[in-house]
Tab-separated table of C-alpha atoms and ligand atoms in Angstrom:
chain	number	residue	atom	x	y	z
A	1	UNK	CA	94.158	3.642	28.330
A	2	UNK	CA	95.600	2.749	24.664
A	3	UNK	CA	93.211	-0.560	23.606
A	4	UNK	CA	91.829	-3.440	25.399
A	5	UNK	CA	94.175	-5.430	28.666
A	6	UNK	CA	96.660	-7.746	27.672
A	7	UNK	CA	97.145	-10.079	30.590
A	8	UNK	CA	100.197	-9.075	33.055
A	9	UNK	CA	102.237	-10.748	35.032
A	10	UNK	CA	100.440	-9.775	38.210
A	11	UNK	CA	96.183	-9.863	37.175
A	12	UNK	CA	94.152	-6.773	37.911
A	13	UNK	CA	90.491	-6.956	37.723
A	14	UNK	CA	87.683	-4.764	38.391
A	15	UNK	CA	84.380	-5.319	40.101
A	16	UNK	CA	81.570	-2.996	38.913
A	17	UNK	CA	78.222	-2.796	40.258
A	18	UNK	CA	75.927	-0.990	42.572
A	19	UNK	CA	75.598	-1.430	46.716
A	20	UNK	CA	74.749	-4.928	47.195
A	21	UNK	CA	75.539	-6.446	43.749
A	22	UNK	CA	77.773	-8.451	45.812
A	23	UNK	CA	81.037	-7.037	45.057
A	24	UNK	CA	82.771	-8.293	48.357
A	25	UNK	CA	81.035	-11.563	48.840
A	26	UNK	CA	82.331	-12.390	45.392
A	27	UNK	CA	86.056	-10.269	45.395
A	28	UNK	CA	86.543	-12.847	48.800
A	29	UNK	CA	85.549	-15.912	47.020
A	30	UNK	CA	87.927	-15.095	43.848
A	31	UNK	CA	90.348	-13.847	46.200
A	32	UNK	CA	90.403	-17.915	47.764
A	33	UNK	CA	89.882	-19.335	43.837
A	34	UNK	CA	92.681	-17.907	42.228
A	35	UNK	CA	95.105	-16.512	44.938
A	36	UNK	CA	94.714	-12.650	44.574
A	37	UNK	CA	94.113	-9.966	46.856
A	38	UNK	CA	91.106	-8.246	47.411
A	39	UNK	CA	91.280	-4.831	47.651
A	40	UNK	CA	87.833	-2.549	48.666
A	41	UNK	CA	88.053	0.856	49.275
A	42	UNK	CA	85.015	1.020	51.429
A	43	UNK	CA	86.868	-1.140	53.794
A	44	UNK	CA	90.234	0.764	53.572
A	45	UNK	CA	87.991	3.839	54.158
A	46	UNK	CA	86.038	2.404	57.460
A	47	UNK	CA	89.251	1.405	58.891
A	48	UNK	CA	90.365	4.866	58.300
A	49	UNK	CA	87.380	6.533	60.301
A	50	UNK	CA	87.877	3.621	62.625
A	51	UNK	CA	91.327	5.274	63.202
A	52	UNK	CA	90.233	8.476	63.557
A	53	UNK	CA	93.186	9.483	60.629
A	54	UNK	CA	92.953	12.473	58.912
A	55	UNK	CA	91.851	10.847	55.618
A	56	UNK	CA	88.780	8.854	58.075
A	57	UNK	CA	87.857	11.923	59.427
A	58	UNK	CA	87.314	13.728	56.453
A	59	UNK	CA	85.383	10.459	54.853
A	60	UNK	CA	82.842	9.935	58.010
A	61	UNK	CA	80.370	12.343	57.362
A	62	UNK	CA	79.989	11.867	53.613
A	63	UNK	CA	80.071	7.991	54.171
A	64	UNK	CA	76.977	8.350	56.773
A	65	UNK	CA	75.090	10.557	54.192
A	66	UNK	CA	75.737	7.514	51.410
A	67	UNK	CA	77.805	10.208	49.065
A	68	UNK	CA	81.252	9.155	47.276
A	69	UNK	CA	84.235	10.219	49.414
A	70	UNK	CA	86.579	12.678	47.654
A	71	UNK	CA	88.839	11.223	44.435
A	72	UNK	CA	92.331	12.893	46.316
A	73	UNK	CA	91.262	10.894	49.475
A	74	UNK	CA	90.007	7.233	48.058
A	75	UNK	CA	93.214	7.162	44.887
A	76	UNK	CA	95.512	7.820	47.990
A	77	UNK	CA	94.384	5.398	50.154
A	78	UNK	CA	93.945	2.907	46.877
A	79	UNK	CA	97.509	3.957	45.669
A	80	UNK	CA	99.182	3.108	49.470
A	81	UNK	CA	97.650	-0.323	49.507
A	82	UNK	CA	98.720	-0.934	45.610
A	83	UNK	CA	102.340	-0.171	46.820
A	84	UNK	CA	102.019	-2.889	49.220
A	85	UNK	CA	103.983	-6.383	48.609
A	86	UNK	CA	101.107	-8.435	48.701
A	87	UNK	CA	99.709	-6.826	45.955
A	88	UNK	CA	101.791	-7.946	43.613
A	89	UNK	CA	100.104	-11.099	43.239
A	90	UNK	CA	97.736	-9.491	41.723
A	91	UNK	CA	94.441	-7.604	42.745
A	92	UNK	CA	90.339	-7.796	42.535
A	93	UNK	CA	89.347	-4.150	43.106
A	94	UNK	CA	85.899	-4.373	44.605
A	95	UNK	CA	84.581	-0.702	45.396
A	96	UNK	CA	87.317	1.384	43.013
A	97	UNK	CA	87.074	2.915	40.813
A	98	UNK	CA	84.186	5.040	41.629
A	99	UNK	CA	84.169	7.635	38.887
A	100	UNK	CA	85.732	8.914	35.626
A	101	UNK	CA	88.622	10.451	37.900
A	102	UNK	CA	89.413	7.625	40.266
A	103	UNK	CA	89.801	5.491	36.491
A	104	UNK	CA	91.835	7.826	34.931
A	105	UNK	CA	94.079	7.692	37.849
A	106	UNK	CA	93.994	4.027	37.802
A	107	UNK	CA	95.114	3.984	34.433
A	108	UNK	CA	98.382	5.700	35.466
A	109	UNK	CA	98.844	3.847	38.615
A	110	UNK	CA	99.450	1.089	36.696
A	111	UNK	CA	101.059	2.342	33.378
A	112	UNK	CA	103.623	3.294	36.026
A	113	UNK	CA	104.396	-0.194	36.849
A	114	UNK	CA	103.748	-1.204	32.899
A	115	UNK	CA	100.216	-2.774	34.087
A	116	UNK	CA	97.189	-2.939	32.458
A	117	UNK	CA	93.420	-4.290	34.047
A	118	UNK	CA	92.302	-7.418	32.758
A	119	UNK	CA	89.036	-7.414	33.074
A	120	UNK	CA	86.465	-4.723	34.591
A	121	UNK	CA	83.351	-7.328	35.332
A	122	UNK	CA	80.021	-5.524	35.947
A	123	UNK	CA	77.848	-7.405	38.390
A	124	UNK	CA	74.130	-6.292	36.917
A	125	UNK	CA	71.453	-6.412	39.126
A	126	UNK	CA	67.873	-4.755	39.951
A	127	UNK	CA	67.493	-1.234	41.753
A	128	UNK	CA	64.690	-2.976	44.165
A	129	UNK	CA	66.384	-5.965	44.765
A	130	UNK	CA	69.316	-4.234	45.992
A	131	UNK	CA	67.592	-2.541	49.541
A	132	UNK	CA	66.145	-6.193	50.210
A	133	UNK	CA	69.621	-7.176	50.225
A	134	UNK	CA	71.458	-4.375	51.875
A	135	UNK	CA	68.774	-4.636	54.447
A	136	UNK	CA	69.633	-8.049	55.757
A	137	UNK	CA	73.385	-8.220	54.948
A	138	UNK	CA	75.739	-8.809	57.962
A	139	UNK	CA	79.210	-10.029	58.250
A	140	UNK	CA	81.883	-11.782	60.490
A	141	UNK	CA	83.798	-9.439	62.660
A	142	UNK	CA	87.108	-11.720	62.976
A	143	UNK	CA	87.215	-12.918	59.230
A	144	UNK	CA	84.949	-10.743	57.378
A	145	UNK	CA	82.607	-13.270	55.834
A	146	UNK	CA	79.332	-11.948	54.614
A	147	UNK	CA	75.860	-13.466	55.587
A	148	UNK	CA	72.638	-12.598	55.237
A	149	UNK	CA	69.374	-12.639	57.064
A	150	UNK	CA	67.307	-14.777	54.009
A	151	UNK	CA	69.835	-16.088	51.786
A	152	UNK	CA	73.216	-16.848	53.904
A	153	UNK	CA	73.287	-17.586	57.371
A	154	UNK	CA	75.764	-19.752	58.913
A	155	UNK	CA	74.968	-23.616	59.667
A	156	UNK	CA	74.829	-22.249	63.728
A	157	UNK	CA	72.787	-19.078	64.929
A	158	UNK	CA	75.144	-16.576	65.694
A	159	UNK	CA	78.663	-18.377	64.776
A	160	UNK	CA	80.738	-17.657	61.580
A	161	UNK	CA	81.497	-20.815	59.571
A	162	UNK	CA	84.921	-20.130	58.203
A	163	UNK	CA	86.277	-18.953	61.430
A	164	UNK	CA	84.461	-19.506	64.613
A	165	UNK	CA	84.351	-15.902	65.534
A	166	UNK	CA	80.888	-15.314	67.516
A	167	UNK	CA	81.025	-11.408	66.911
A	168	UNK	CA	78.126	-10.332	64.310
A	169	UNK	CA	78.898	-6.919	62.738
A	170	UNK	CA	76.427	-4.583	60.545
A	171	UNK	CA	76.956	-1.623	58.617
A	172	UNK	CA	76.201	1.992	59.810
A	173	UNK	CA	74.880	2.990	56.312
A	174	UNK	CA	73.222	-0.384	55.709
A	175	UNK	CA	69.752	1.821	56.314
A	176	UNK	CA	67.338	2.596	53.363
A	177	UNK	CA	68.139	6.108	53.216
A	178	UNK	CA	71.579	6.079	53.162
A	179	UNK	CA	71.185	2.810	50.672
A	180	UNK	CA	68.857	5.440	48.446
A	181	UNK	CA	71.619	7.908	48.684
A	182	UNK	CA	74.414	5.011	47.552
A	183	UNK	CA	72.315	3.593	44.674
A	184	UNK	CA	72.026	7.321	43.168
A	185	UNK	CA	75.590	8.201	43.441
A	186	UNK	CA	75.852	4.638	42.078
A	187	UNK	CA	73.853	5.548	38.661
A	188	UNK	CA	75.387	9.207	38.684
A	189	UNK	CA	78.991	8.857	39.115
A	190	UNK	CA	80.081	5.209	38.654
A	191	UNK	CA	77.714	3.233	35.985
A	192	UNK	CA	79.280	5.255	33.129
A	193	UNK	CA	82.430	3.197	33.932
A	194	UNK	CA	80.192	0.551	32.139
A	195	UNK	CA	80.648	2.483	29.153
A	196	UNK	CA	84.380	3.920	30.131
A	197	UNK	CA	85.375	0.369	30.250
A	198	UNK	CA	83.576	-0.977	27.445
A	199	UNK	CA	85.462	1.739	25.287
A	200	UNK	CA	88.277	-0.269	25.122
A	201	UNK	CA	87.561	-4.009	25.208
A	202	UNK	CA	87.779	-4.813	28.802
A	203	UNK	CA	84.060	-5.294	29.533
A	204	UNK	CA	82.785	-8.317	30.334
A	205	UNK	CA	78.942	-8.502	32.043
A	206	UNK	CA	77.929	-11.013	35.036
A	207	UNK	CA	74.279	-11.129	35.897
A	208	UNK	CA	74.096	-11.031	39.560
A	209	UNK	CA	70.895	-11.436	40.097
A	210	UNK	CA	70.707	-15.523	40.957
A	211	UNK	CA	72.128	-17.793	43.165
A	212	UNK	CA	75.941	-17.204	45.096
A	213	UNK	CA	77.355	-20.079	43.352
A	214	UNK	CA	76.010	-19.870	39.815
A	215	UNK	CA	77.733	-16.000	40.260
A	216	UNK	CA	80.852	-17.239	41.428
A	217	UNK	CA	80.802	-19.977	38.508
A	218	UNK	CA	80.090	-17.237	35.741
A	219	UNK	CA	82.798	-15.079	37.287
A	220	UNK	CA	85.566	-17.610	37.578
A	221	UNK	CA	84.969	-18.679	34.155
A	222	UNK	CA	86.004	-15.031	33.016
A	223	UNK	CA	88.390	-14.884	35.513
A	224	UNK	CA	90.160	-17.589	34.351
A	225	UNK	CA	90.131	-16.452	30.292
A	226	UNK	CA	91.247	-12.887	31.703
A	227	UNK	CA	93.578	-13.785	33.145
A	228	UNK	CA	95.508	-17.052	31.449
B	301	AMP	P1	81.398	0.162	50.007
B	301	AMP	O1	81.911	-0.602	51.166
B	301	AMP	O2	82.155	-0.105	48.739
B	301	AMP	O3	79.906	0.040	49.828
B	301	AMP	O4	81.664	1.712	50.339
B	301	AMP	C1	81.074	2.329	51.475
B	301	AMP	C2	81.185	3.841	51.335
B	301	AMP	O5	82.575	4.219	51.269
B	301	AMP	C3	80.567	4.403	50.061
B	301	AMP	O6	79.164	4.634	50.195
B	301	AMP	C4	81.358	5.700	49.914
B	301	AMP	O7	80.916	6.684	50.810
B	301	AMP	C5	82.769	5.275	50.346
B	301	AMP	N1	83.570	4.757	49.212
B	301	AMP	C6	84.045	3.488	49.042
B	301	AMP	N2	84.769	3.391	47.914
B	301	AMP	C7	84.750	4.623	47.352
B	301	AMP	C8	85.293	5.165	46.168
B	301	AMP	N3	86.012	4.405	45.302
B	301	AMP	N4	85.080	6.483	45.908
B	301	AMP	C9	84.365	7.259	46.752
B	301	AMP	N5	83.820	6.824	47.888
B	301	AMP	C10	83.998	5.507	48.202
């Protein structure tokens, strides 16, 4: 990477952060604010095992234990979806990159296509906070919206309020050991991105620790300046 993101045609932006910083809940709220896709490798990868693909069934076991998935699997899987036409509205990576590798091969990915990231935002949050928020986090199983047992539920028991859909889902590694397991391949292998990113300009630091919409607010603000 050869000095800080110019803005591109199509914006690319990072999400950095550990398990429950709330990557998603905020990649799907930018995704509605300013029209881009978002693209999470954790959910590329559990549709994957869901399919019972070669790539899933190599990911399963490591994904149960709360360990990073393999760099050849996850920058495949990321490069396929990249390829796709929607993407080229531009992208919020929640989940990716993961480690020096999976950045590295980012970085190319893009020069390919004369791209550059925008922005690589890192949500920063509290070690302890994060299992009290894993803990209770569910989602929608039409649409994918997140809730959660003490700070989000929808305005009716059991009903999601963006789409209807009356099908709860949580997450098979949503437990505090496999959360333990997440958070220290978090601090091993992916918070030196922090540093990886701030090498060259493209840093910019959210604190995640407050309320949904004061987040979202501090995040669209940078958005918006990253990507004007
Ligand atoms: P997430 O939904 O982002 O919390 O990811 C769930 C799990 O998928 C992680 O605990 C990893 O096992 C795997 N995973 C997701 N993204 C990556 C990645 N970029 N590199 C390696 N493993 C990943």
């Amino acid at each position: 990477m050869d000095g800080a993101s110019s803005p591109t045609a199509a914006p690319i932006l990072i999400l950095l952060g550990p398990p429950g910083a709330g990557k998603g809940t905020q990649a799907r709220i930018l995704q509605d604010k300013f029209g881009l896709v978002q693209l999470s490798t954790g959910d590329l990868l559990r549709a994957a095992v869901a399919a019972g693909s070669d790539a899933g069934k190599a990911a399963k076991a490591v994904m149960e234990a709360g360990g990073l998935v393999s760099d050849d699997i996850v920058i495949a899987i990321l490069g396929d979806r990249l390829a796709d036409a929607d993407c080229a509205k531009g992208v919020i990576l929640d989940g990716f990159p993961r480690t020096t590798v999976q950045a590295e091969a980012l970085d190319d990915l893009l020069a390919e296509k004369g791209q550059k990231i925008n922005a690589a935002i890192s949500l920063e949050v509290d070690d302890a906070e994060m299992v009290t928020r894993i803990s209770g986090r569910y989602t929608c199983g039409a649409c994918g919206e997140g809730y959660h047992d003490s700070f989000k539920q929808p305005k009716a028991e059991g009903v999601c309020d963006n789409c209807g859909g009356t099908e709860m889902k949580r997450r098979a590694d949503d437990n505090p050991e496999t959360v333990a397991q997440r958070l220290e391949a978090y601090h091993a292998q992916t918070a030196p991105l922090i540093t990886y990113y701030d090498g060259f300009g493209a840093l910019q630091r959210v604190d995640a620790m407050g309320d949904i919409g004061k987040i979202s607010s501090d995040l669209g603000a940078i958005v918006k300046v990253a990507t004007a």
